[in-house]
PDB file of C-alpha atoms in Angstrom:
ATOM      1  CA  ASP A 268      -8.423 -23.967  -1.732  1.00 93.00           C
ATOM      2  CA  ILE A 269      -6.387 -21.600  -4.227  1.00 96.00           C
ATOM      3  CA  GLN A 270      -3.436 -20.516  -2.548  1.00 98.00           C
ATOM      4  CA  MET A 271      -2.535 -16.813  -3.271  1.00 98.00           C
ATOM      5  CA  THR A 272       1.445 -15.903  -3.038  1.00 98.00           C
ATOM      6  CA  GLN A 273       1.983 -12.300  -2.760  1.00 98.00           C
ATOM      7  CA  SER A 274       5.446 -10.405  -3.451  1.00 97.00           C
ATOM      8  CA  PRO A 275       7.385  -9.055  -2.125  1.00 97.00           C
ATOM      9  CA  ALA A 276       6.261  -8.758   1.549  1.00 97.00           C
ATOM     10  CA  SER A 277       7.689  -5.561   1.688  1.00 97.00           C
ATOM     11  CA  LEU A 278       8.811  -2.705  -0.175  1.00 96.00           C
ATOM     12  CA  SER A 279      10.330   0.600   0.191  1.00 97.00           C
ATOM     13  CA  ALA A 280       9.859   3.113  -2.416  1.00 97.00           C
ATOM     14  CA  SER A 281      10.564   7.063  -2.915  1.00 97.00           C
ATOM     15  CA  LEU A 282       7.842   9.703  -3.876  1.00 97.00           C
ATOM     16  CA  GLY A 283       6.748   9.713  -7.284  1.00 97.00           C
ATOM     17  CA  GLU A 284       8.395   6.362  -7.916  1.00 97.00           C
ATOM     18  CA  THR A 285       6.536   3.703  -9.679  1.00 98.00           C
ATOM     19  CA  VAL A 286       5.680   0.550  -7.522  1.00 98.00           C
ATOM     20  CA  THR A 287       4.661  -3.000  -8.635  1.00 98.00           C
ATOM     21  CA  ILE A 288       3.197  -5.610  -6.459  1.00 98.00           C
ATOM     22  CA  GLU A 289       2.748  -9.313  -7.607  1.00 98.00           C
ATOM     23  CA  CYS A 290       0.329 -11.752  -6.825  1.00 98.00           C
ATOM     24  CA  ARG A 291       0.296 -15.640  -8.009  1.00 98.00           C
ATOM     25  CA  ALA A 292      -2.281 -17.922  -7.685  1.00 98.00           C
ATOM     26  CA  SER A 293      -2.127 -21.842  -7.346  1.00 98.00           C
ATOM     27  CA  GLU A 294      -4.478 -22.557 -10.481  1.00 98.00           C
ATOM     28  CA  ASP A 295      -6.153 -20.268 -12.934  1.00 98.00           C
ATOM     29  CA  ILE A 296      -8.548 -17.720 -11.416  1.00 98.00           C
ATOM     30  CA  TYR A 297      -9.779 -16.217 -14.564  1.00 97.00           C
ATOM     31  CA  ASN A 298      -9.361 -12.753 -13.443  1.00 97.00           C
ATOM     32  CA  GLY A 299     -11.386 -13.227 -10.428  1.00 96.00           C
ATOM     33  CA  LEU A 300      -9.263 -11.169  -8.545  1.00 97.00           C
ATOM     34  CA  ALA A 301      -9.147  -7.979  -6.003  1.00 98.00           C
ATOM     35  CA  TRP A 302      -6.619  -5.651  -4.544  1.00 98.00           C
ATOM     36  CA  TYR A 303      -7.109  -4.034  -1.205  1.00 98.00           C
ATOM     37  CA  GLN A 304      -5.374  -0.952   0.593  1.00 98.00           C
ATOM     38  CA  GLN A 305      -5.378  -1.334   4.376  1.00 98.00           C
ATOM     39  CA  LYS A 306      -3.711   1.720   6.424  1.00 97.00           C
ATOM     40  CA  PRO A 307      -2.816   1.076  10.036  1.00 93.00           C
ATOM     41  CA  GLY A 308      -5.515   0.704  12.397  1.00 93.00           C
ATOM     42  CA  LYS A 309      -8.190   1.091   9.717  1.00 96.00           C
ATOM     43  CA  SER A 310     -10.168  -1.782   7.529  1.00 97.00           C
ATOM     44  CA  PRO A 311      -9.076  -2.880   4.411  1.00 97.00           C
ATOM     45  CA  GLN A 312     -10.514  -0.644   1.413  1.00 97.00           C
ATOM     46  CA  LEU A 313     -11.140  -2.019  -2.269  1.00 97.00           C
ATOM     47  CA  LEU A 314      -9.104  -0.612  -4.899  1.00 98.00           C
ATOM     48  CA  ILE A 315      -9.476  -3.127  -7.961  1.00 97.00           C
ATOM     49  CA  TYR A 316     -11.986  -5.882  -8.805  1.00 96.00           C
ATOM     50  CA  ASN A 317     -12.250  -7.858 -11.792  1.00 96.00           C
ATOM     51  CA  ALA A 318      -8.381  -8.037 -12.229  1.00 97.00           C
ATOM     52  CA  ASN A 319      -8.519  -4.798 -13.633  1.00 98.00           C
ATOM     53  CA  SER A 320     -11.370  -2.854 -12.789  1.00 96.00           C
ATOM     54  CA  LEU A 321     -10.937   0.426 -10.507  1.00 97.00           C
ATOM     55  CA  HIS A 322     -13.394   1.137  -7.701  1.00 95.00           C
ATOM     56  CA  THR A 323     -15.345   4.211  -7.447  1.00 94.00           C
ATOM     57  CA  GLY A 324     -13.494   7.178  -5.880  1.00 96.00           C
ATOM     58  CA  VAL A 325      -9.826   5.280  -6.654  1.00 98.00           C
ATOM     59  CA  PRO A 326      -7.084   7.447  -8.021  1.00 98.00           C
ATOM     60  CA  SER A 327      -6.248   6.661 -11.389  1.00 98.00           C
ATOM     61  CA  ARG A 328      -2.631   6.255 -10.636  1.00 98.00           C
ATOM     62  CA  PHE A 329      -3.653   2.918  -9.362  1.00 98.00           C
ATOM     63  CA  SER A 330      -4.011   0.091 -11.904  1.00 98.00           C
ATOM     64  CA  GLY A 331      -4.410  -3.657 -12.066  1.00 98.00           C
ATOM     65  CA  SER A 332      -3.365  -6.233 -14.749  1.00 98.00           C
ATOM     66  CA  GLY A 333      -2.683  -9.610 -15.410  1.00 98.00           C
ATOM     67  CA  SER A 334      -4.425 -13.171 -16.412  1.00 98.00           C
ATOM     68  CA  GLY A 335      -4.437 -16.784 -15.779  1.00 98.00           C
ATOM     69  CA  THR A 336      -2.385 -17.070 -12.445  1.00 98.00           C
ATOM     70  CA  GLN A 337      -0.101 -14.133 -12.784  1.00 98.00           C
ATOM     71  CA  TYR A 338      -1.561 -10.582 -11.628  1.00 98.00           C
ATOM     72  CA  SER A 339      -0.022  -7.101 -10.652  1.00 98.00           C
ATOM     73  CA  LEU A 340      -1.145  -3.866  -8.912  1.00 98.00           C
ATOM     74  CA  LYS A 341       0.987  -0.752 -10.252  1.00 98.00           C
ATOM     75  CA  ILE A 342       0.718   2.440  -8.111  1.00 98.00           C
ATOM     76  CA  ASN A 343       2.272   5.183 -10.562  1.00 98.00           C
ATOM     77  CA  SER A 344       3.892   8.501  -8.960  1.00 97.00           C
ATOM     78  CA  LEU A 345       3.801   7.084  -5.503  1.00 98.00           C
ATOM     79  CA  GLN A 346       2.228   9.295  -2.944  1.00 98.00           C
ATOM     80  CA  SER A 347       2.754   9.958   0.932  1.00 97.00           C
ATOM     81  CA  GLU A 348      -0.914   8.627   1.615  1.00 97.00           C
ATOM     82  CA  ASP A 349       0.133   5.374  -0.573  1.00 98.00           C
ATOM     83  CA  VAL A 350       2.104   4.002   2.598  1.00 97.00           C
ATOM     84  CA  ALA A 351       0.056   0.985   3.316  1.00 98.00           C
ATOM     85  CA  SER A 352      -0.297  -2.845   3.335  1.00 98.00           C
ATOM     86  CA  TYR A 353      -1.811  -4.097   0.194  1.00 98.00           C
ATOM     87  CA  PHE A 354      -3.540  -7.541  -0.220  1.00 98.00           C
ATOM     88  CA  CYS A 355      -4.665  -9.503  -3.321  1.00 98.00           C
ATOM     89  CA  GLN A 356      -7.932 -11.691  -2.914  1.00 98.00           C
ATOM     90  CA  GLN A 357      -9.201 -14.424  -5.423  1.00 98.00           C
ATOM     91  CA  TYR A 358     -12.704 -14.759  -5.850  1.00 96.00           C
ATOM     92  CA  TYR A 359     -12.766 -17.425  -8.726  1.00 96.00           C
ATOM     93  CA  ASN A 360     -13.423 -20.220  -5.847  1.00 94.00           C
ATOM     94  CA  TYR A 361     -14.154 -19.130  -2.147  1.00 95.00           C
ATOM     95  CA  PRO A 362     -12.053 -16.470  -1.334  1.00 97.00           C
ATOM     96  CA  THR A 363      -8.440 -16.590  -0.294  1.00 98.00           C
ATOM     97  CA  PHE A 364      -6.410 -13.715   0.296  1.00 98.00           C
ATOM     98  CA  GLY A 365      -2.356 -13.110  -0.380  1.00 98.00           C
ATOM     99  CA  GLY A 366      -0.006 -12.844   2.524  1.00 97.00           C
ATOM    100  CA  GLY A 367       0.008  -8.864   2.009  1.00 97.00           C
ATOM    101  CA  THR A 368       2.709  -6.356   1.093  1.00 98.00           C
ATOM    102  CA  LYS A 369       3.911  -3.908   3.315  1.00 98.00           C
ATOM    103  CA  LEU A 370       4.757  -0.400   1.472  1.00 98.00           C
ATOM    104  CA  GLU A 371       7.039   2.315   3.125  1.00 97.00           C
ATOM    105  CA  LEU A 372       8.707   5.508   2.055  1.00 96.00           C
ATOM    106  CA  LYS A 373      12.285   5.328   1.431  1.00 94.00           C
TER     107      LYS A 373
ATOM    108  CA  GLN B  74     -24.224   6.246   1.892  1.00 92.00           C
ATOM    109  CA  VAL B  75     -23.406   2.061   2.501  1.00 93.00           C
ATOM    110  CA  GLN B  76     -22.032   1.553   6.436  1.00 97.00           C
ATOM    111  CA  LEU B  77     -21.743  -1.273   8.250  1.00 98.00           C
ATOM    112  CA  LYS B  78     -20.644  -1.505  11.923  1.00 98.00           C
ATOM    113  CA  GLU B  79     -19.580  -4.548  13.774  1.00 98.00           C
ATOM    114  CA  SER B  80     -20.350  -5.039  17.823  1.00 97.00           C
ATOM    115  CA  GLY B  81     -19.469  -7.476  19.555  1.00 94.00           C
ATOM    116  CA  PRO B  82     -18.048  -8.431  23.506  1.00 92.00           C
ATOM    117  CA  GLY B  83     -14.123  -7.667  22.941  1.00 93.00           C
ATOM    118  CA  LEU B  84     -13.221 -10.326  25.244  1.00 97.00           C
ATOM    119  CA  VAL B  85     -14.457 -14.062  25.382  1.00 97.00           C
ATOM    120  CA  GLN B  86     -13.184 -16.988  27.234  1.00 97.00           C
ATOM    121  CA  PRO B  87     -11.486 -20.020  25.696  1.00 97.00           C
ATOM    122  CA  SER B  88     -13.950 -22.548  24.420  1.00 97.00           C
ATOM    123  CA  GLN B  89     -16.617 -20.070  24.747  1.00 97.00           C
ATOM    124  CA  THR B  90     -19.010 -19.110  21.911  1.00 97.00           C
ATOM    125  CA  LEU B  91     -18.494 -15.563  20.070  1.00 98.00           C
ATOM    126  CA  SER B  92     -21.421 -13.643  19.212  1.00 98.00           C
ATOM    127  CA  LEU B  93     -21.085 -10.473  16.968  1.00 98.00           C
ATOM    128  CA  THR B  94     -23.549  -8.459  14.913  1.00 98.00           C
ATOM    129  CA  CYS B  95     -22.936  -6.487  12.014  1.00 98.00           C
ATOM    130  CA  THR B  96     -25.403  -3.458  11.277  1.00 98.00           C
ATOM    131  CA  VAL B  97     -26.048  -2.239   8.007  1.00 98.00           C
ATOM    132  CA  SER B  98     -27.373   1.180   6.638  1.00 97.00           C
ATOM    133  CA  GLY B  99     -27.707   2.430   3.104  1.00 95.00           C
ATOM    134  CA  LEU B 100     -28.415  -1.011   1.856  1.00 94.00           C
ATOM    135  CA  SER B 101     -30.763  -3.930   1.940  1.00 94.00           C
ATOM    136  CA  LEU B 102     -29.954  -7.163   3.106  1.00 96.00           C
ATOM    137  CA  THR B 103     -32.558  -8.712   0.617  1.00 95.00           C
ATOM    138  CA  SER B 104     -30.617  -7.452  -2.124  1.00 94.00           C
ATOM    139  CA  ASN B 105     -27.275  -7.646  -0.651  1.00 94.00           C
ATOM    140  CA  SER B 106     -25.059 -10.366   0.364  1.00 95.00           C
ATOM    141  CA  VAL B 107     -22.649  -9.841   3.700  1.00 97.00           C
ATOM    142  CA  SER B 108     -19.339 -11.880   4.573  1.00 97.00           C
ATOM    143  CA  TRP B 109     -17.339 -12.001   7.790  1.00 98.00           C
ATOM    144  CA  ILE B 110     -13.595 -11.732   7.423  1.00 98.00           C
ATOM    145  CA  ARG B 111     -10.975 -11.644  10.408  1.00 98.00           C
ATOM    146  CA  GLN B 112      -7.494 -10.721  10.966  1.00 98.00           C
ATOM    147  CA  PRO B 113      -5.285 -11.654  13.736  1.00 97.00           C
ATOM    148  CA  PRO B 114      -3.052  -8.991  15.234  1.00 95.00           C
ATOM    149  CA  GLY B 115      -0.080  -8.139  12.605  1.00 92.00           C
ATOM    150  CA  LYS B 116      -1.239 -11.098  10.088  1.00 93.00           C
ATOM    151  CA  GLY B 117      -3.156 -11.667   6.832  1.00 95.00           C
ATOM    152  CA  LEU B 118      -6.978 -11.864   5.993  1.00 97.00           C
ATOM    153  CA  GLU B 119      -9.149 -15.069   6.508  1.00 98.00           C
ATOM    154  CA  TRP B 120     -12.692 -15.173   4.782  1.00 98.00           C
ATOM    155  CA  MET B 121     -15.075 -16.605   7.248  1.00 98.00           C
ATOM    156  CA  GLY B 122     -18.148 -17.033   5.747  1.00 97.00           C
ATOM    157  CA  VAL B 123     -20.976 -15.196   3.567  1.00 96.00           C
ATOM    158  CA  ILE B 124     -25.114 -14.658   3.797  1.00 96.00           C
ATOM    159  CA  TRP B 125     -26.396 -14.133   0.542  1.00 95.00           C
ATOM    160  CA  SER B 126     -29.315 -12.071  -0.532  1.00 94.00           C
ATOM    161  CA  ASN B 127     -31.673 -14.937  -0.583  1.00 94.00           C
ATOM    162  CA  GLY B 128     -30.276 -15.922   3.083  1.00 96.00           C
ATOM    163  CA  GLY B 129     -28.306 -19.205   2.256  1.00 96.00           C
ATOM    164  CA  THR B 130     -24.908 -19.201   3.664  1.00 97.00           C
ATOM    165  CA  ASP B 131     -21.433 -20.782   2.330  1.00 96.00           C
ATOM    166  CA  TYR B 132     -18.462 -21.147   4.826  1.00 97.00           C
ATOM    167  CA  ASN B 133     -15.197 -21.406   5.015  1.00 97.00           C
ATOM    168  CA  SER B 134     -14.129 -25.427   5.388  1.00 96.00           C
ATOM    169  CA  ALA B 135     -11.462 -24.774   7.949  1.00 96.00           C
ATOM    170  CA  ILE B 136     -13.958 -23.277  10.434  1.00 97.00           C
ATOM    171  CA  LYS B 137     -17.328 -24.531   9.045  1.00 97.00           C
ATOM    172  CA  SER B 138     -18.094 -26.980  12.005  1.00 97.00           C
ATOM    173  CA  ARG B 139     -17.720 -23.915  14.677  1.00 97.00           C
ATOM    174  CA  LEU B 140     -19.516 -21.337  12.487  1.00 98.00           C
ATOM    175  CA  SER B 141     -23.071 -19.842  12.154  1.00 98.00           C
ATOM    176  CA  ILE B 142     -24.156 -16.965  10.066  1.00 98.00           C
ATOM    177  CA  SER B 143     -27.634 -15.585  10.188  1.00 98.00           C
ATOM    178  CA  ARG B 144     -29.620 -12.075   9.716  1.00 98.00           C
ATOM    179  CA  ASP B 145     -32.482 -10.120  10.553  1.00 98.00           C
ATOM    180  CA  THR B 146     -33.654  -8.432   7.667  1.00 97.00           C
ATOM    181  CA  SER B 147     -36.163  -5.898   9.744  1.00 96.00           C
ATOM    182  CA  LYS B 148     -33.367  -4.758  11.966  1.00 97.00           C
ATOM    183  CA  SER B 149     -30.309  -4.515   8.970  1.00 98.00           C
ATOM    184  CA  GLN B 150     -28.373  -7.161  10.949  1.00 98.00           C
ATOM    185  CA  VAL B 151     -26.180  -9.888  10.347  1.00 98.00           C
ATOM    186  CA  PHE B 152     -24.801 -12.114  13.170  1.00 98.00           C
ATOM    187  CA  LEU B 153     -22.116 -14.441  13.519  1.00 98.00           C
ATOM    188  CA  LYS B 154     -21.577 -17.238  16.197  1.00 98.00           C
ATOM    189  CA  MET B 155     -18.678 -19.277  16.328  1.00 98.00           C
ATOM    190  CA  ASN B 156     -18.216 -21.650  19.232  1.00 97.00           C
ATOM    191  CA  SER B 157     -15.101 -23.314  20.852  1.00 97.00           C
ATOM    192  CA  LEU B 158     -13.307 -20.448  21.019  1.00 97.00           C
ATOM    193  CA  GLN B 159      -9.295 -20.674  21.485  1.00 97.00           C
ATOM    194  CA  THR B 160      -6.449 -17.887  21.685  1.00 97.00           C
ATOM    195  CA  GLU B 161      -5.725 -18.534  17.790  1.00 97.00           C
ATOM    196  CA  ASP B 162      -9.276 -16.907  16.987  1.00 98.00           C
ATOM    197  CA  THR B 163      -7.746 -13.682  18.792  1.00 98.00           C
ATOM    198  CA  ALA B 164      -8.655 -11.130  15.746  1.00 98.00           C
ATOM    199  CA  MET B 165     -10.421  -8.065  14.308  1.00 98.00           C
ATOM    200  CA  TYR B 166     -13.177  -9.379  13.005  1.00 98.00           C
ATOM    201  CA  PHE B 167     -14.623  -7.211   9.857  1.00 98.00           C
ATOM    202  CA  CYS B 168     -18.136  -7.499   8.107  1.00 98.00           C
ATOM    203  CA  ALA B 169     -18.116  -6.530   4.544  1.00 98.00           C
ATOM    204  CA  ARG B 170     -20.924  -6.022   1.956  1.00 96.00           C
ATOM    205  CA  ASN B 171     -20.117  -8.232  -1.069  1.00 92.00           C
ATOM    206  CA  GLY B 172     -19.235  -6.550  -4.465  1.00 86.00           C
ATOM    207  CA  ASP B 173     -21.788  -6.396  -7.471  1.00 80.00           C
ATOM    208  CA  THR B 174     -20.429  -8.934  -9.832  1.00 78.00           C
ATOM    209  CA  LYS B 175     -20.064 -12.874  -9.710  1.00 79.00           C
ATOM    210  CA  GLY B 176     -17.974 -13.778  -6.900  1.00 85.00           C
ATOM    211  CA  ILE B 177     -17.133 -12.915  -3.324  1.00 91.00           C
ATOM    212  CA  TRP B 178     -15.338  -9.970  -3.079  1.00 94.00           C
ATOM    213  CA  PHE B 179     -15.582  -6.832  -0.636  1.00 95.00           C
ATOM    214  CA  ALA B 180     -16.899  -3.639  -1.927  1.00 92.00           C
ATOM    215  CA  TYR B 181     -17.460  -1.796   1.479  1.00 95.00           C
ATOM    216  CA  TRP B 182     -16.090  -2.778   4.937  1.00 97.00           C
ATOM    217  CA  GLY B 183     -17.046  -2.198   8.615  1.00 98.00           C
ATOM    218  CA  GLN B 184     -14.556  -0.665  11.056  1.00 98.00           C
ATOM    219  CA  GLY B 185     -14.031  -3.841  12.696  1.00 98.00           C
ATOM    220  CA  THR B 186     -13.985  -5.029  16.472  1.00 98.00           C
ATOM    221  CA  LEU B 187     -11.459  -6.591  17.891  1.00 98.00           C
ATOM    222  CA  VAL B 188     -12.290  -9.831  19.693  1.00 98.00           C
ATOM    223  CA  THR B 189      -9.658 -11.131  22.567  1.00 98.00           C
ATOM    224  CA  VAL B 190      -9.757 -14.941  23.722  1.00 97.00           C
ATOM    225  CA  SER B 191      -8.437 -15.198  26.996  1.00 96.00           C
ATOM    226  CA  SER B 192      -9.157 -16.252  30.279  1.00 93.00           C
TER     227      SER B 192
END
């Protein structure tokens, strides 16, 4: 199985700040990576697929980048509604998820 | 509008079999693939398996021996059956429609159904 290591596990940031979450795969996943946002008590929602493609309806302040084994999710101009947990997921092989990042407001 | 909704028993006794149903609307199961994913309370996500649009299945190797996924296309329903349940199988169980490009990723999710394994 491909292991996904996500960092940081938790993050505190101020409104308007830019936030970056990282994900490292145990082997090359050739941009087969998605990012999800999960708010408490809700199901995950797709943000990014194919490492850098924005899902329909997702605000443009979210962006994804990376290649090989290293990927990142960037949130520009943090809004209060962005408080959530974020998960990366590789799908180059059978799906595996990162451990998650809990984003809070400072 | 694509919608998925999970349903199930809520409480299952240890060693028993779990049966869940995912009812979909706004999509055809003969042209879309659906996965099951679970999340223990306060923990991360685990992909369980997929039923492809052609009816074929693939499973997570860690639980493959206990898991079966099937469907009834006429009722727009996907089924999960997992046997020999233990307390560590307590989790929120989600079904999700796969994305449109190659690979198993999840474009739309159901709300989830909580399953507690306890005597």
